[in-house]
Amino acid sequence: MAEVQTQTTKSKVKEDQQEAPLYGDILESILSHVPLLHLVPACHVSKSWSHAVSSSLRHFHRNIKPWLIVLTQTTRYPYVTSARAYDPASHVWIDIHPQPSDIPSIPILRSSHSTLIYMLSPSKFAFSTDPLHHTWHNAAAPLVWRTDPIVALVGHRIIVAGGTCDYEDDPLAVEMYDVTTRTWDTCNSMPAILKDSAASTWLSVAVDDSKMYVTEKISGVTYSFDPNPKAWFGPYDLRPDGSVFSSVIGFGNGRLILVGAVGNAENLMGVKVWEVKGASLERKEMIGEMPAEMAEKLKGESGWVTSIGMSCMGNSVCLHNPAEPAEMILCELEGVGCRWRSVHNDVVNDGSRMQRLVVTCSNVGLPDLLKAVQVGALRIV
């Protein structure tokens, strides 16, 4: 009889242990280690779990890394846009839907830097600044017809410079769109030295809280633009040495980062990273060099690298070869050094090779994911 009672007691204890719910500090501590993407379904378990998710985000420090957002657009009408996002915490690619049906079909999808993507035609201008690029805004087109301008968001102003059609009077024309008043304004033209390279093909763009920086990829000649006085400043020489044949710039946590391709387009010998300092951008401090095996991946099947595509957000720098975008090289800035890894670009396949491709980085938070799921822009299985 005692043996039966003992077995019954053990079974009861085991049953109670199996049914014991997670709650309080224990649940919050567990959730603090769960990737952000997987917290979305956790929010819908119950009200207590939703509260625990919010509490874990407030009370536990998380090193949330920026997501990669890769968009493609077909080159024929109706110019369908699709996108995938890569979460570095969970190491998965997911489908997102960046273009609502009320955005008109525009044949040019572009991005000059990480926080802004846009579509431009002679009569229409649409842009998106939210992390997952689901929300788009319509605006009148710039006064000057442009095919390959540099476009950057500085504060509440979108700067559109250069890239004009051949028949326009001023190839260096600059216009500025105020997103609060929804009006365009003209600005001082780009410096004359940039006349033969005033297009996003030849220029790299970086922005901080108050200025836009423009670097000629081949020469390293750089200017800054301040939207308040509508004036240009420079030139500054950002080319570290003669071995760099192409360079791009971006901001990482307030640091101006310069990435240079060493050698030549037919023989890439290396990729180096510098931090640019000084009032006149005169100091270049090398902080890292891409491992040789990753530089080989950057070359792709052709072995050519004419320029490097770069997106920055926080401490993350994403590099790719625009002509061979099958591999993404990620550089995480760590004080005076870098940590490198590569990610296969899941978007690239036989069907997308002839489409336009745009790569950006975004700081994606839980509210962004919950909103995207709610409006149907993101589906998590």
mmCIF file of C-alpha atoms in Angstrom:
data_model
loop_
_atom_site.group_PDB
_atom_site.id
_atom_site.type_symbol
_atom_site.label_atom_id
_atom_site.label_comp_id
_atom_site.label_asym_id
_atom_site.label_seq_id
_atom_site.Cartn_x
_atom_site.Cartn_y
_atom_site.Cartn_z
ATOM 1 C CA MET A 1 0.000 0.000 0.000
ATOM 2 C CA ALA A 2 2.833 2.356 0.884
ATOM 3 C CA GLU A 3 4.477 1.563 -2.447
ATOM 4 C CA VAL A 4 1.310 2.450 -4.343
ATOM 5 C CA GLN A 5 1.005 5.759 -2.450
ATOM 6 C CA THR A 6 4.667 6.548 -3.185
ATOM 7 C CA GLN A 7 4.160 5.912 -6.899
ATOM 8 C CA THR A 8 0.990 7.999 -6.879
ATOM 9 C CA THR A 9 2.804 10.849 -5.109
ATOM 10 C CA LYS A 10 5.691 10.721 -7.603
ATOM 11 C CA SER A 11 3.267 10.798 -10.527
ATOM 12 C CA LYS A 12 1.455 13.776 -8.993
ATOM 13 C CA VAL A 13 4.725 15.674 -8.500
ATOM 14 C CA LYS A 14 5.805 14.883 -12.065
ATOM 15 C CA GLU A 15 2.444 16.026 -13.407
ATOM 16 C CA ASP A 16 2.618 19.278 -11.410
ATOM 17 C CA GLN A 17 6.153 19.918 -12.702
ATOM 18 C CA GLN A 18 5.034 19.414 -16.294
ATOM 19 C CA GLU A 19 2.114 21.807 -15.890
ATOM 20 C CA ALA A 20 4.019 24.466 -13.895
ATOM 21 C CA PRO A 21 3.770 27.649 -15.963
ATOM 22 C CA LEU A 22 6.674 29.998 -16.703
ATOM 23 C CA TYR A 23 6.187 33.455 -15.277
ATOM 24 C CA GLY A 24 7.909 36.439 -13.690
ATOM 25 C CA ASP A 25 11.667 36.896 -13.692
ATOM 26 C CA ILE A 26 12.340 33.373 -14.991
ATOM 27 C CA LEU A 27 10.239 33.906 -18.123
ATOM 28 C CA GLU A 28 11.713 37.357 -18.719
ATOM 29 C CA SER A 29 15.241 35.999 -18.370
ATOM 30 C CA ILE A 30 14.519 33.228 -20.898
ATOM 31 C CA LEU A 31 12.907 35.675 -23.352
ATOM 32 C CA SER A 32 15.946 37.973 -23.127
ATOM 33 C CA HIS A 33 17.917 35.301 -25.025
ATOM 34 C CA VAL A 34 15.301 34.758 -27.742
ATOM 35 C CA PRO A 35 15.935 36.456 -31.117
ATOM 36 C CA LEU A 36 13.645 39.396 -31.797
ATOM 37 C CA LEU A 37 11.974 37.634 -34.710
ATOM 38 C CA HIS A 38 10.766 34.794 -32.471
ATOM 39 C CA LEU A 39 9.369 37.173 -29.869
ATOM 40 C CA VAL A 40 6.552 38.099 -32.250
ATOM 41 C CA PRO A 41 4.598 34.835 -31.792
ATOM 42 C CA ALA A 42 5.485 34.900 -28.074
ATOM 43 C CA CYS A 43 3.570 38.191 -27.774
ATOM 44 C CA HIS A 44 0.394 36.410 -28.874
ATOM 45 C CA VAL A 45 0.530 33.519 -26.390
ATOM 46 C CA SER A 46 -1.230 35.475 -23.644
ATOM 47 C CA LYS A 47 -1.353 38.885 -22.007
ATOM 48 C CA SER A 48 1.150 37.777 -19.359
ATOM 49 C CA TRP A 49 3.598 36.600 -22.019
ATOM 50 C CA SER A 50 3.178 39.839 -23.955
ATOM 51 C CA HIS A 51 3.946 41.756 -20.757
ATOM 52 C CA ALA A 52 6.971 39.526 -20.112
ATOM 53 C CA VAL A 53 8.315 40.202 -23.620
ATOM 54 C CA SER A 54 8.001 43.974 -23.137
ATOM 55 C CA SER A 55 9.578 43.762 -19.691
ATOM 56 C CA SER A 56 12.522 41.681 -20.931
ATOM 57 C CA LEU A 57 13.256 44.260 -23.626
ATOM 58 C CA ARG A 58 13.247 47.045 -21.027
ATOM 59 C CA HIS A 59 15.287 45.365 -18.304
ATOM 60 C CA PHE A 60 17.817 43.219 -20.171
ATOM 61 C CA HIS A 61 20.523 44.667 -22.405
ATOM 62 C CA ARG A 62 20.308 43.308 -25.934
ATOM 63 C CA ASN A 63 22.848 43.687 -28.678
ATOM 64 C CA ILE A 64 20.268 43.847 -31.463
ATOM 65 C CA LYS A 65 22.089 43.810 -34.771
ATOM 66 C CA PRO A 66 20.693 45.625 -37.828
ATOM 67 C CA TRP A 67 18.807 43.579 -40.386
ATOM 68 C CA LEU A 68 19.720 43.333 -44.048
ATOM 69 C CA ILE A 69 16.898 44.355 -46.384
ATOM 70 C CA VAL A 70 17.295 43.303 -50.029
ATOM 71 C CA LEU A 71 14.765 44.575 -52.549
ATOM 72 C CA THR A 72 14.362 43.624 -56.183
ATOM 73 C CA GLN A 73 12.338 45.251 -58.953
ATOM 74 C CA THR A 74 11.440 43.905 -62.366
ATOM 75 C CA THR A 75 12.588 45.990 -65.319
ATOM 76 C CA ARG A 76 9.280 45.832 -67.202
ATOM 77 C CA TYR A 77 5.820 47.165 -66.404
ATOM 78 C CA PRO A 78 4.277 46.945 -63.846
ATOM 79 C CA TYR A 79 7.761 47.038 -62.215
ATOM 80 C CA VAL A 80 6.910 44.633 -59.405
ATOM 81 C CA THR A 81 8.902 45.147 -56.221
ATOM 82 C CA SER A 82 9.639 42.352 -53.763
ATOM 83 C CA ALA A 83 11.910 42.075 -50.758
ATOM 84 C CA ARG A 84 13.506 39.734 -48.279
ATOM 85 C CA ALA A 85 15.017 40.519 -44.895
ATOM 86 C CA TYR A 86 17.870 38.780 -43.087
ATOM 87 C CA ASP A 87 17.862 38.638 -39.291
ATOM 88 C CA PRO A 88 21.481 38.101 -38.111
ATOM 89 C CA ALA A 89 20.308 36.947 -34.674
ATOM 90 C CA SER A 90 18.221 34.023 -35.936
ATOM 91 C CA HIS A 91 20.228 33.585 -39.189
ATOM 92 C CA VAL A 92 17.098 33.350 -41.334
ATOM 93 C CA TRP A 93 15.714 35.115 -44.411
ATOM 94 C CA ILE A 94 12.041 36.082 -44.419
ATOM 95 C CA ASP A 95 9.728 37.546 -47.049
ATOM 96 C CA ILE A 96 8.436 41.074 -46.590
ATOM 97 C CA HIS A 97 6.063 43.099 -48.734
ATOM 98 C CA PRO A 98 7.450 46.626 -49.111
ATOM 99 C CA GLN A 99 5.115 48.079 -51.739
ATOM 100 C CA PRO A 100 1.432 48.685 -50.874
ATOM 101 C CA SER A 101 -1.000 48.701 -53.766
ATOM 102 C CA ASP A 102 -1.596 52.454 -53.533
ATOM 103 C CA ILE A 103 1.982 53.266 -54.582
ATOM 104 C CA PRO A 104 2.134 53.877 -58.346
ATOM 105 C CA SER A 105 4.369 51.729 -60.519
ATOM 106 C CA ILE A 106 7.632 53.615 -61.062
ATOM 107 C CA PRO A 107 10.418 52.084 -63.154
ATOM 108 C CA ILE A 108 13.450 53.052 -61.023
ATOM 109 C CA LEU A 109 14.032 51.689 -57.514
ATOM 110 C CA ARG A 110 17.159 53.032 -55.833
ATOM 111 C CA SER A 111 18.904 53.758 -52.551
ATOM 112 C CA SER A 112 21.847 56.094 -52.002
ATOM 113 C CA HIS A 113 22.310 55.167 -48.343
ATOM 114 C CA SER A 114 20.795 52.884 -45.726
ATOM 115 C CA THR A 115 17.937 54.944 -44.313
ATOM 116 C CA LEU A 116 16.145 55.835 -47.553
ATOM 117 C CA ILE A 117 14.903 54.021 -50.623
ATOM 118 C CA TYR A 118 13.032 55.770 -53.390
ATOM 119 C CA MET A 119 11.431 55.443 -56.815
ATOM 120 C CA LEU A 120 11.736 58.258 -59.305
ATOM 121 C CA SER A 121 10.249 59.131 -62.696
ATOM 122 C CA PRO A 122 9.819 62.437 -64.566
ATOM 123 C CA SER A 123 6.383 62.869 -62.979
ATOM 124 C CA LYS A 124 6.498 60.908 -59.715
ATOM 125 C CA PHE A 125 8.648 60.594 -56.606
ATOM 126 C CA ALA A 126 7.969 58.010 -53.889
ATOM 127 C CA PHE A 127 10.154 57.266 -50.892
ATOM 128 C CA SER A 128 10.294 55.097 -47.795
ATOM 129 C CA THR A 129 12.236 55.578 -44.568
ATOM 130 C CA ASP A 130 10.735 53.039 -42.150
ATOM 131 C CA PRO A 131 12.892 50.007 -41.209
ATOM 132 C CA LEU A 132 11.006 47.376 -43.237
ATOM 133 C CA HIS A 133 10.060 49.814 -46.017
ATOM 134 C CA HIS A 134 6.380 49.028 -45.920
ATOM 135 C CA THR A 135 5.213 52.640 -45.623
ATOM 136 C CA TRP A 136 5.716 54.769 -48.731
ATOM 137 C CA HIS A 137 5.111 58.470 -49.307
ATOM 138 C CA ASN A 138 4.135 60.110 -52.577
ATOM 139 C CA ALA A 139 5.480 63.496 -53.643
ATOM 140 C CA ALA A 140 5.662 65.613 -56.761
ATOM 141 C CA ALA A 141 8.729 64.937 -58.875
ATOM 142 C CA PRO A 142 11.743 67.275 -58.682
ATOM 143 C CA LEU A 143 11.705 70.197 -61.109
ATOM 144 C CA VAL A 144 14.787 68.864 -62.898
ATOM 145 C CA TRP A 145 14.472 65.554 -64.735
ATOM 146 C CA ARG A 146 17.007 63.121 -63.318
ATOM 147 C CA THR A 147 17.956 59.534 -64.171
ATOM 148 C CA ASP A 148 20.786 58.732 -61.726
ATOM 149 C CA PRO A 149 20.899 61.297 -58.904
ATOM 150 C CA ILE A 150 22.276 60.977 -55.400
ATOM 151 C CA VAL A 151 19.406 61.111 -52.911
ATOM 152 C CA ALA A 152 19.878 61.429 -49.162
ATOM 153 C CA LEU A 153 17.757 62.068 -46.087
ATOM 154 C CA VAL A 154 19.240 64.601 -43.654
ATOM 155 C CA GLY A 155 16.891 65.358 -40.778
ATOM 156 C CA HIS A 156 13.513 66.179 -42.312
ATOM 157 C CA ARG A 157 14.925 67.055 -45.743
ATOM 158 C CA ILE A 158 15.555 64.861 -48.752
ATOM 159 C CA ILE A 159 18.432 66.140 -50.887
ATOM 160 C CA VAL A 160 18.427 65.292 -54.602
ATOM 161 C CA ALA A 161 21.615 66.199 -56.470
ATOM 162 C CA GLY A 162 23.109 65.614 -59.915
ATOM 163 C CA GLY A 163 22.178 62.686 -62.135
ATOM 164 C CA THR A 164 20.335 64.926 -64.601
ATOM 165 C CA CYS A 165 19.334 64.098 -68.158
ATOM 166 C CA ASP A 166 21.690 65.280 -70.903
ATOM 167 C CA TYR A 167 19.430 68.051 -72.132
ATOM 168 C CA GLU A 168 19.076 69.741 -68.719
ATOM 169 C CA ASP A 169 20.942 73.067 -68.421
ATOM 170 C CA ASP A 170 22.671 72.327 -65.108
ATOM 171 C CA PRO A 171 24.089 68.792 -64.631
ATOM 172 C CA LEU A 172 25.013 69.771 -61.039
ATOM 173 C CA ALA A 173 21.520 70.954 -60.012
ATOM 174 C CA VAL A 174 20.474 70.356 -56.399
ATOM 175 C CA GLU A 175 16.940 70.336 -55.019
ATOM 176 C CA MET A 176 15.648 69.692 -51.516
ATOM 177 C CA TYR A 177 12.306 68.223 -50.407
ATOM 178 C CA ASP A 178 10.957 69.097 -46.955
ATOM 179 C CA VAL A 179 8.961 66.096 -45.696
ATOM 180 C CA THR A 180 7.088 68.244 -43.152
ATOM 181 C CA THR A 181 5.897 70.993 -45.529
ATOM 182 C CA ARG A 182 5.899 68.689 -48.600
ATOM 183 C CA THR A 183 7.562 71.360 -50.725
ATOM 184 C CA TRP A 184 10.613 71.490 -52.992
ATOM 185 C CA ASP A 185 13.341 74.126 -52.831
ATOM 186 C CA THR A 186 16.383 74.794 -55.015
ATOM 187 C CA CYS A 187 19.915 74.894 -53.570
ATOM 188 C CA ASN A 188 23.437 75.800 -54.612
ATOM 189 C CA SER A 189 24.696 73.495 -57.357
ATOM 190 C CA MET A 190 27.248 70.775 -56.711
ATOM 191 C CA PRO A 191 30.945 71.797 -56.954
ATOM 192 C CA ALA A 192 32.139 72.122 -60.552
ATOM 193 C CA ILE A 193 34.892 69.540 -60.066
ATOM 194 C CA LEU A 194 32.167 66.881 -59.841
ATOM 195 C CA LYS A 195 30.654 67.779 -63.227
ATOM 196 C CA ASP A 196 31.814 64.581 -64.950
ATOM 197 C CA SER A 197 30.872 62.315 -62.056
ATOM 198 C CA ALA A 198 27.676 63.872 -60.658
ATOM 199 C CA ALA A 199 25.679 60.630 -60.482
ATOM 200 C CA SER A 200 25.150 57.842 -57.960
ATOM 201 C CA THR A 201 27.113 55.486 -60.228
ATOM 202 C CA TRP A 202 30.309 57.434 -59.501
ATOM 203 C CA LEU A 203 29.591 58.905 -56.077
ATOM 204 C CA SER A 204 29.256 57.422 -52.602
ATOM 205 C CA VAL A 205 26.986 59.112 -50.047
ATOM 206 C CA ALA A 206 26.960 59.202 -46.247
ATOM 207 C CA VAL A 207 24.811 61.247 -43.868
ATOM 208 C CA ASP A 208 24.888 62.184 -40.210
ATOM 209 C CA ASP A 209 22.386 64.226 -38.218
ATOM 210 C CA SER A 210 23.160 67.502 -39.992
ATOM 211 C CA LYS A 211 25.110 66.984 -43.228
ATOM 212 C CA MET A 212 25.458 64.917 -46.372
ATOM 213 C CA TYR A 213 28.916 63.773 -47.470
ATOM 214 C CA VAL A 214 29.670 62.938 -51.101
ATOM 215 C CA THR A 215 32.825 61.062 -52.191
ATOM 216 C CA GLU A 216 33.974 60.438 -55.736
ATOM 217 C CA LYS A 217 34.652 56.709 -55.683
ATOM 218 C CA ILE A 218 37.774 56.744 -57.880
ATOM 219 C CA SER A 219 39.617 59.860 -56.681
ATOM 220 C CA GLY A 220 38.387 60.062 -53.101
ATOM 221 C CA VAL A 221 37.563 63.777 -53.536
ATOM 222 C CA THR A 222 34.888 64.589 -50.972
ATOM 223 C CA TYR A 223 32.489 67.447 -50.245
ATOM 224 C CA SER A 224 29.896 67.996 -47.555
ATOM 225 C CA PHE A 225 26.513 69.670 -47.944
ATOM 226 C CA ASP A 226 24.721 71.513 -45.140
ATOM 227 C CA PRO A 227 20.977 71.847 -45.857
ATOM 228 C CA ASN A 228 20.531 74.842 -43.544
ATOM 229 C CA PRO A 229 22.623 77.359 -45.550
ATOM 230 C CA LYS A 230 22.171 75.160 -48.659
ATOM 231 C CA ALA A 231 25.941 75.284 -49.115
ATOM 232 C CA TRP A 232 28.775 72.931 -50.044
ATOM 233 C CA PHE A 233 32.065 72.658 -48.140
ATOM 234 C CA GLY A 234 35.396 71.124 -49.174
ATOM 235 C CA PRO A 235 37.126 69.619 -50.997
ATOM 236 C CA TYR A 236 38.594 66.985 -48.686
ATOM 237 C CA ASP A 237 40.916 64.186 -49.787
ATOM 238 C CA LEU A 238 39.734 60.831 -48.440
ATOM 239 C CA ARG A 239 41.891 58.563 -50.579
ATOM 240 C CA PRO A 240 44.254 56.826 -48.113
ATOM 241 C CA ASP A 241 46.946 55.961 -50.682
ATOM 242 C CA GLY A 242 47.502 55.224 -54.366
ATOM 243 C CA SER A 243 46.760 51.515 -53.981
ATOM 244 C CA VAL A 244 43.035 52.193 -53.472
ATOM 245 C CA PHE A 245 41.220 52.222 -56.824
ATOM 246 C CA SER A 246 37.674 52.620 -55.491
ATOM 247 C CA SER A 247 36.300 53.815 -52.152
ATOM 248 C CA VAL A 248 32.908 54.215 -50.479
ATOM 249 C CA ILE A 249 31.801 55.917 -47.271
ATOM 250 C CA GLY A 250 29.169 55.533 -44.572
ATOM 251 C CA PHE A 251 28.465 56.359 -40.940
ATOM 252 C CA GLY A 252 28.622 53.714 -38.219
ATOM 253 C CA ASN A 253 27.527 54.899 -34.764
ATOM 254 C CA GLY A 254 28.635 58.451 -35.534
ATOM 255 C CA ARG A 255 31.966 57.382 -37.042
ATOM 256 C CA LEU A 256 32.737 58.217 -40.682
ATOM 257 C CA ILE A 257 33.861 54.906 -42.192
ATOM 258 C CA LEU A 258 35.846 54.609 -45.426
ATOM 259 C CA VAL A 259 36.103 51.274 -47.245
ATOM 260 C CA GLY A 260 38.708 51.029 -49.992
ATOM 261 C CA ALA A 261 39.270 48.381 -52.665
ATOM 262 C CA VAL A 262 42.998 47.767 -53.189
ATOM 263 C CA GLY A 263 44.572 46.752 -56.510
ATOM 264 C CA ASN A 264 42.438 47.133 -59.626
ATOM 265 C CA ALA A 265 39.105 45.968 -60.995
ATOM 266 C CA GLU A 266 40.641 42.888 -62.641
ATOM 267 C CA ASN A 267 42.796 41.985 -59.657
ATOM 268 C CA LEU A 268 41.289 42.841 -56.291
ATOM 269 C CA MET A 269 44.162 42.478 -53.834
ATOM 270 C CA GLY A 270 42.241 43.394 -50.685
ATOM 271 C CA VAL A 271 39.553 45.488 -49.002
ATOM 272 C CA LYS A 272 40.510 47.764 -46.109
ATOM 273 C CA VAL A 273 38.491 49.799 -43.619
ATOM 274 C CA TRP A 274 39.464 53.172 -42.169
ATOM 275 C CA GLU A 275 37.873 55.592 -39.729
ATOM 276 C CA VAL A 276 38.081 59.181 -40.956
ATOM 277 C CA LYS A 277 38.681 61.870 -38.328
ATOM 278 C CA GLY A 278 39.555 65.548 -38.055
ATOM 279 C CA ALA A 279 37.816 68.825 -38.826
ATOM 280 C CA SER A 280 39.081 68.616 -42.416
ATOM 281 C CA LEU A 281 38.741 64.812 -42.603
ATOM 282 C CA GLU A 282 42.524 64.628 -42.793
ATOM 283 C CA ARG A 283 43.132 61.616 -40.511
ATOM 284 C CA LYS A 284 42.534 58.084 -41.700
ATOM 285 C CA GLU A 285 43.034 55.350 -39.114
ATOM 286 C CA MET A 286 42.934 51.807 -40.453
ATOM 287 C CA ILE A 287 40.691 49.592 -38.332
ATOM 288 C CA GLY A 288 40.474 46.380 -40.337
ATOM 289 C CA GLU A 289 41.060 44.391 -43.511
ATOM 290 C CA MET A 290 38.734 41.877 -45.115
ATOM 291 C CA PRO A 291 40.002 38.286 -44.836
ATOM 292 C CA ALA A 292 41.365 36.965 -48.132
ATOM 293 C CA GLU A 293 38.761 34.182 -48.416
ATOM 294 C CA MET A 294 35.935 36.707 -48.115
ATOM 295 C CA ALA A 295 37.545 39.015 -50.679
ATOM 296 C CA GLU A 296 37.439 36.038 -53.049
ATOM 297 C CA LYS A 297 33.721 35.614 -52.370
ATOM 298 C CA LEU A 298 33.225 39.324 -53.079
ATOM 299 C CA LYS A 299 34.694 38.860 -56.561
ATOM 300 C CA GLY A 300 32.051 36.353 -57.536
ATOM 301 C CA GLU A 301 32.253 34.151 -60.617
ATOM 302 C CA SER A 302 33.584 36.896 -62.909
ATOM 303 C CA GLY A 303 36.508 37.820 -60.662
ATOM 304 C CA TRP A 304 35.919 41.534 -61.334
ATOM 305 C CA VAL A 305 35.164 44.224 -58.761
ATOM 306 C CA THR A 306 34.719 47.664 -60.306
ATOM 307 C CA SER A 307 33.161 49.150 -57.170
ATOM 308 C CA ILE A 308 31.779 48.089 -53.794
ATOM 309 C CA GLY A 309 28.237 48.549 -52.535
ATOM 310 C CA MET A 310 28.050 49.577 -48.885
ATOM 311 C CA SER A 311 25.273 49.945 -46.306
ATOM 312 C CA CYS A 312 25.866 51.010 -42.701
ATOM 313 C CA MET A 313 23.730 50.975 -39.586
ATOM 314 C CA GLY A 314 24.978 51.070 -36.006
ATOM 315 C CA ASN A 315 28.183 49.042 -35.776
ATOM 316 C CA SER A 316 27.322 46.938 -38.822
ATOM 317 C CA VAL A 317 28.747 47.487 -42.302
ATOM 318 C CA CYS A 318 27.402 45.397 -45.187
ATOM 319 C CA LEU A 319 29.523 45.144 -48.345
ATOM 320 C CA HIS A 320 28.665 43.544 -51.662
ATOM 321 C CA ASN A 321 29.738 43.520 -55.289
ATOM 322 C CA PRO A 322 26.919 45.220 -57.273
ATOM 323 C CA ALA A 323 27.839 43.186 -60.360
ATOM 324 C CA GLU A 324 27.999 39.883 -58.416
ATOM 325 C CA PRO A 325 25.711 40.288 -55.373
ATOM 326 C CA ALA A 326 25.444 36.590 -54.467
ATOM 327 C CA GLU A 327 27.506 37.033 -51.306
ATOM 328 C CA MET A 328 27.143 39.687 -48.606
ATOM 329 C CA ILE A 329 30.195 40.459 -46.474
ATOM 330 C CA LEU A 330 29.360 41.748 -42.990
ATOM 331 C CA CYS A 331 31.824 43.788 -40.950
ATOM 332 C CA GLU A 332 31.005 44.466 -37.303
ATOM 333 C CA LEU A 333 32.958 47.440 -35.956
ATOM 334 C CA GLU A 334 34.495 46.669 -32.574
ATOM 335 C CA GLY A 335 36.379 49.641 -31.149
ATOM 336 C CA VAL A 336 39.682 49.682 -33.040
ATOM 337 C CA GLY A 337 38.998 46.458 -34.933
ATOM 338 C CA CYS A 338 36.488 44.514 -37.053
ATOM 339 C CA ARG A 339 34.772 41.152 -36.951
ATOM 340 C CA TRP A 340 34.031 39.646 -40.355
ATOM 341 C CA ARG A 341 31.576 37.066 -41.656
ATOM 342 C CA SER A 342 29.783 36.327 -44.906
ATOM 343 C CA VAL A 343 26.119 35.661 -45.671
ATOM 344 C CA HIS A 344 24.789 34.111 -48.850
ATOM 345 C CA ASN A 345 22.343 36.496 -50.518
ATOM 346 C CA ASP A 346 19.187 34.384 -50.599
ATOM 347 C CA VAL A 347 17.526 36.820 -53.007
ATOM 348 C CA VAL A 348 19.903 36.130 -55.895
ATOM 349 C CA ASN A 349 18.748 33.377 -58.244
ATOM 350 C CA ASP A 350 18.277 32.830 -61.979
ATOM 351 C CA GLY A 351 14.989 34.748 -61.895
ATOM 352 C CA SER A 352 16.369 37.840 -60.154
ATOM 353 C CA ARG A 353 19.733 38.243 -61.881
ATOM 354 C CA MET A 354 18.321 40.646 -64.477
ATOM 355 C CA GLN A 355 16.299 42.667 -61.948
ATOM 356 C CA ARG A 356 17.292 45.817 -60.099
ATOM 357 C CA LEU A 357 18.657 45.044 -56.669
ATOM 358 C CA VAL A 358 18.885 47.377 -53.672
ATOM 359 C CA VAL A 359 20.602 46.508 -50.393
ATOM 360 C CA THR A 360 20.000 48.433 -47.168
ATOM 361 C CA CYS A 361 20.521 47.972 -43.421
ATOM 362 C CA SER A 362 17.793 48.746 -40.878
ATOM 363 C CA ASN A 363 17.413 48.890 -37.125
ATOM 364 C CA VAL A 364 14.331 46.709 -36.744
ATOM 365 C CA GLY A 365 12.523 46.708 -33.393
ATOM 366 C CA LEU A 366 9.710 44.580 -32.024
ATOM 367 C CA PRO A 367 7.077 47.314 -32.689
ATOM 368 C CA ASP A 368 8.163 47.320 -36.363
ATOM 369 C CA LEU A 369 7.674 43.557 -36.587
ATOM 370 C CA LEU A 370 4.313 43.576 -34.795
ATOM 371 C CA LYS A 371 3.015 46.341 -37.064
ATOM 372 C CA ALA A 372 4.252 44.537 -40.179
ATOM 373 C CA VAL A 373 2.472 41.347 -39.124
ATOM 374 C CA GLN A 374 -0.704 43.286 -38.338
ATOM 375 C CA VAL A 375 -0.885 44.934 -41.773
ATOM 376 C CA GLY A 376 0.139 41.779 -43.604
ATOM 377 C CA ALA A 377 3.591 42.993 -44.694
ATOM 378 C CA LEU A 378 5.324 40.200 -42.807
ATOM 379 C CA ARG A 379 4.284 36.600 -42.239
ATOM 380 C CA ILE A 380 6.079 34.553 -39.587
ATOM 381 C CA VAL A 381 5.459 30.802 -39.607
#
